[in-house]
PDB file of C-alpha atoms in Angstrom:
ATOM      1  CA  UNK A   1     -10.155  11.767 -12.748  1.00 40.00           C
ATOM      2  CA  UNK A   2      -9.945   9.753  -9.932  1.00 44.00           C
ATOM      3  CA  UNK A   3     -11.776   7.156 -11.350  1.00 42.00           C
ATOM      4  CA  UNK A   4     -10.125   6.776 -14.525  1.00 38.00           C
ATOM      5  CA  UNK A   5      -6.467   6.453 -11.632  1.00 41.00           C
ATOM      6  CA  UNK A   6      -8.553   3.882 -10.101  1.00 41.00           C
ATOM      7  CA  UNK A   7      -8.770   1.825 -13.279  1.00 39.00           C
ATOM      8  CA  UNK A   8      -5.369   2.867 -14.891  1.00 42.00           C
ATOM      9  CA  UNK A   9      -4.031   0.726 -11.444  1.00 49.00           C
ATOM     10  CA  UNK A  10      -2.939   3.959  -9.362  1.00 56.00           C
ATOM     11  CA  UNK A  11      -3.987   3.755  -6.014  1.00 63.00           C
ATOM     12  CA  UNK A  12      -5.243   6.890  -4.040  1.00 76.00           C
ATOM     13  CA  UNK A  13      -5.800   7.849  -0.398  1.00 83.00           C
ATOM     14  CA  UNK A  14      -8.004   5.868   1.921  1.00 88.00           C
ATOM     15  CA  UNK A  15      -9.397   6.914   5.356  1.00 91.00           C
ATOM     16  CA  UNK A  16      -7.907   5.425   7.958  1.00 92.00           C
ATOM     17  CA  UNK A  17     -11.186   5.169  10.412  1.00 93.00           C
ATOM     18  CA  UNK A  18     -12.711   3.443   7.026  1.00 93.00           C
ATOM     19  CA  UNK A  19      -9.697   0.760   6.841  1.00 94.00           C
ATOM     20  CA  UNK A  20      -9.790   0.410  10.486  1.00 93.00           C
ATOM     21  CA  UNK A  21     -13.381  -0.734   9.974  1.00 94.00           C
ATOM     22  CA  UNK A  22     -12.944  -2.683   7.621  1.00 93.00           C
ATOM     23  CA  UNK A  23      -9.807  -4.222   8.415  1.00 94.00           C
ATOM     24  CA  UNK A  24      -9.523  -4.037  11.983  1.00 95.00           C
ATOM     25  CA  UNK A  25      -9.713  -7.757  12.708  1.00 95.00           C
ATOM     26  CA  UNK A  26      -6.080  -8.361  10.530  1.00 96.00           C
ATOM     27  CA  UNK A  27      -4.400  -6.188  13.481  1.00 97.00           C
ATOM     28  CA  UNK A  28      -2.490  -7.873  16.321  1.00 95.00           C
ATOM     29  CA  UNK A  29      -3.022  -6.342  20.126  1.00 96.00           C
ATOM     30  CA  UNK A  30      -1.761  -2.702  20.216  1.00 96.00           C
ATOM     31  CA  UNK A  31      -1.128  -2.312  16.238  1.00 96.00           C
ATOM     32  CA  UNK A  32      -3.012   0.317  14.679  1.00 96.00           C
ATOM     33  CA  UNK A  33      -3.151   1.711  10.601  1.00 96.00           C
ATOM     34  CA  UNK A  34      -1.196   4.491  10.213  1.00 94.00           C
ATOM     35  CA  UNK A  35      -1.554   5.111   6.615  1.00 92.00           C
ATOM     36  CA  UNK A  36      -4.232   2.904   4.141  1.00 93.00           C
ATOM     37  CA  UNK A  37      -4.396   3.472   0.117  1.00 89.00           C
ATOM     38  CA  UNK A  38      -7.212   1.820  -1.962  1.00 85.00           C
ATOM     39  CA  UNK A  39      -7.028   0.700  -5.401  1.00 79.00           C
ATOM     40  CA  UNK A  40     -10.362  -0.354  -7.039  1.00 72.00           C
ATOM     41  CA  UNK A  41     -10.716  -2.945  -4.466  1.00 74.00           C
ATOM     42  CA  UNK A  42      -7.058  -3.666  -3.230  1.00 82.00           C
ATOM     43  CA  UNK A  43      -5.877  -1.970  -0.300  1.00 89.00           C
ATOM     44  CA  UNK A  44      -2.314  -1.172   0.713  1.00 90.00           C
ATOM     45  CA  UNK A  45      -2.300  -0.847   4.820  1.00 95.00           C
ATOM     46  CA  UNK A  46       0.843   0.978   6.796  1.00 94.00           C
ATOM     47  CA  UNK A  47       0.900  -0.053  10.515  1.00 96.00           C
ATOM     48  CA  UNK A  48       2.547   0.555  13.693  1.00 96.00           C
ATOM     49  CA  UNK A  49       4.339  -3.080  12.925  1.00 96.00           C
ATOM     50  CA  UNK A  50       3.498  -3.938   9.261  1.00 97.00           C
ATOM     51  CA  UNK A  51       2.718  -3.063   5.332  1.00 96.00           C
ATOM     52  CA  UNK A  52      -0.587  -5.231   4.732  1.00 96.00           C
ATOM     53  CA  UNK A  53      -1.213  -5.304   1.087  1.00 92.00           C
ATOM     54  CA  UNK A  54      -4.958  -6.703   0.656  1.00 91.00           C
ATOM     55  CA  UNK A  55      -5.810  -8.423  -2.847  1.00 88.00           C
ATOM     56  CA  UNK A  56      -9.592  -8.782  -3.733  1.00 84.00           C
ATOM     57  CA  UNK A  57      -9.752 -11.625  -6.003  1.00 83.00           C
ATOM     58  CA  UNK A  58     -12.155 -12.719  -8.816  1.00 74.00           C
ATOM     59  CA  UNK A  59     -15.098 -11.383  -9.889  1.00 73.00           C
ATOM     60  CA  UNK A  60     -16.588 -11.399  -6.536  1.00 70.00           C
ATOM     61  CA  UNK A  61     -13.736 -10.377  -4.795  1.00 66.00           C
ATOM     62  CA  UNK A  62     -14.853 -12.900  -1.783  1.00 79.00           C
ATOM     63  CA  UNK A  63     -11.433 -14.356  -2.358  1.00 88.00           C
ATOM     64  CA  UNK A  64      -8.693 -11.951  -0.596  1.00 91.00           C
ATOM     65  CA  UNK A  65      -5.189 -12.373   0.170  1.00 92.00           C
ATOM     66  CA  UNK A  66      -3.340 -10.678   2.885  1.00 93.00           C
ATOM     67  CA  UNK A  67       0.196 -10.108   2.403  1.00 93.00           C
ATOM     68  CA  UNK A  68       2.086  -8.945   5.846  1.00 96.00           C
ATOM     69  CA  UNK A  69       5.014  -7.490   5.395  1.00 96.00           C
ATOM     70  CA  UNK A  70       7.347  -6.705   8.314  1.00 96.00           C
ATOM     71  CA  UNK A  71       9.234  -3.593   8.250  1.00 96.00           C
ATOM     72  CA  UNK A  72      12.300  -5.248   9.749  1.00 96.00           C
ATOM     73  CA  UNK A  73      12.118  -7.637   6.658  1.00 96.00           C
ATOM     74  CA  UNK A  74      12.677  -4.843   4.075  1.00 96.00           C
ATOM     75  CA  UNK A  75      16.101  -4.630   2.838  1.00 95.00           C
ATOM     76  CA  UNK A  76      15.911  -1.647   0.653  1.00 94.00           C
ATOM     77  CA  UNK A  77      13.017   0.530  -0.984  1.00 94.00           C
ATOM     78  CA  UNK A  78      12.959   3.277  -3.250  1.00 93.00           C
ATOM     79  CA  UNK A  79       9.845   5.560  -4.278  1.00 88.00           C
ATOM     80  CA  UNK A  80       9.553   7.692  -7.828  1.00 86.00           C
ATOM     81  CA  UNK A  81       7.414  11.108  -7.784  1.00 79.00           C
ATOM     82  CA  UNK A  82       4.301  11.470 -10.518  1.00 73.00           C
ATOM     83  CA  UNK A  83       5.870  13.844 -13.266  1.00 68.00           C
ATOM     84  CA  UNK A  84       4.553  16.096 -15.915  1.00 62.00           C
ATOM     85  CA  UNK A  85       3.967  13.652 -18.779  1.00 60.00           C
ATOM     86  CA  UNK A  86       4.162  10.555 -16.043  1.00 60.00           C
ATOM     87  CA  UNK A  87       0.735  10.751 -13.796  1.00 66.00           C
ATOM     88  CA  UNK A  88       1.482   8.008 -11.193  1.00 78.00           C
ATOM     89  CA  UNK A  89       3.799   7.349  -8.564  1.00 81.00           C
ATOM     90  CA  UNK A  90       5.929   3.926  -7.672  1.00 85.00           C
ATOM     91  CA  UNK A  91       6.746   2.308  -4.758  1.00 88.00           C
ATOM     92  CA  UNK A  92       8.907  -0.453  -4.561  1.00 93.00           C
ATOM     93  CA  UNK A  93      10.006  -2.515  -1.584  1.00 94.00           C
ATOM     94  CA  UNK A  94      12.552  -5.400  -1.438  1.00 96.00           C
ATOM     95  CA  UNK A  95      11.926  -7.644   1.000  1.00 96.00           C
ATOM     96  CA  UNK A  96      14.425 -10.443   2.032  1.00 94.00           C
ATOM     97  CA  UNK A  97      14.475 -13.831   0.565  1.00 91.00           C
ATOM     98  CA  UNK A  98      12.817 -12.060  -2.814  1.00 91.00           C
ATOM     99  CA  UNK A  99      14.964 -11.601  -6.071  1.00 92.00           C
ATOM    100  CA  UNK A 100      12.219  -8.684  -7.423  1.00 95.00           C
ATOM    101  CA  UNK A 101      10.590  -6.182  -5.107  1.00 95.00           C
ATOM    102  CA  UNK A 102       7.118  -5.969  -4.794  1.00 93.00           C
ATOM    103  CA  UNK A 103       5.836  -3.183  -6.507  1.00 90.00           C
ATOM    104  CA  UNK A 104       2.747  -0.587  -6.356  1.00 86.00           C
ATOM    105  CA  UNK A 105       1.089   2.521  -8.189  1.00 83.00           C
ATOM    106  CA  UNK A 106      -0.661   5.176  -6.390  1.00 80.00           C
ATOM    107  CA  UNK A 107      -2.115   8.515  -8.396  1.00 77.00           C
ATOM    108  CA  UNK A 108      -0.518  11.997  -8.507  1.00 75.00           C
ATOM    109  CA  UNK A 109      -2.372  13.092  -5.420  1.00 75.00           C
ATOM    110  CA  UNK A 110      -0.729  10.785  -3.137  1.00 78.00           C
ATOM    111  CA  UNK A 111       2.115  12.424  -1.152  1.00 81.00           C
ATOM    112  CA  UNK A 112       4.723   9.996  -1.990  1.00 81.00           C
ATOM    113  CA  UNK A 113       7.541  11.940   0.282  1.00 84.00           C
ATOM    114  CA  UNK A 114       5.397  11.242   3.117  1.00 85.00           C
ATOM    115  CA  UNK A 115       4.496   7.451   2.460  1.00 86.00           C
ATOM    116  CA  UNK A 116       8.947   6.941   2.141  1.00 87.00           C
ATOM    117  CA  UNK A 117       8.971   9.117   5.351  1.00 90.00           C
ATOM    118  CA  UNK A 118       6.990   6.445   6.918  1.00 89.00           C
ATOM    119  CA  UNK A 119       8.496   3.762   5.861  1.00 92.00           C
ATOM    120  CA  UNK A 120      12.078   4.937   6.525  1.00 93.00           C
ATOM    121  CA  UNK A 121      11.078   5.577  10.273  1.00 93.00           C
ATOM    122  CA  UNK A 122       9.931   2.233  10.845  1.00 92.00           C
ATOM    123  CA  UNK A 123      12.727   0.226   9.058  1.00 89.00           C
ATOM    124  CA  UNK A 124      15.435  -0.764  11.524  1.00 81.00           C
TER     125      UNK A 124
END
């Protein structure tokens, strides 16, 4: 199943000693992942400072984008549980100086109570 969330767009899980591997040369002195999620190839990173959303581009996915996101430059963001009929969860973040939030899937298993617990604690 968790292959066909991985194609459907739903991002599960990731290890954090796996993301800090593999993504350990994006963090600044001091910062360290907190929370990672992995979709196909894209990666959503929570830090001690930041959300890093990582997008593998192409075919090759050599091309990658790094989007840092500040907490103190979220102005709202909301988070909707997996249901019965409805197998993924959202979140959403608004960050300021954007009309539309940016916007991610994860899969049922994610704990998405947990991921807005994080979040809220490092918004200021």
């Amino acid at each position: 199943m968790a292959f066909f969330s991985g194609l459907l767009g739903n991002a599960g899980e990731y290890d954090r000693d796996q993301a800090a591997t593999e993504f350990g040369r994006l963090l600044g002195p001091g910062e360290a992942i907190e929370q990672a999620y992995k979709l196909v190839r894209d990666v959503i990173l929570l830090t001690s400072r930041r959300i890093i959303l990582v997008d593998k581009q192409g075919l090759t996915g050599r091309k990658t984008e790094y989007l840092s996101i500040p907490y103190r430059s979220i102005t709202r963001f909301s988070v909707e549980s997996a249901g019965h009929l409805d197998l993924d969860a959202e979140l959403k973040l608004w960050v300021s100086g954007a009309a539309e939030p940016i916007q991610r899937t994860f899969n049922a298993k994610v704990d998405v109570y947990a991921l807005q617990a994080a979040i809220a604690q490092k918004i200021p």
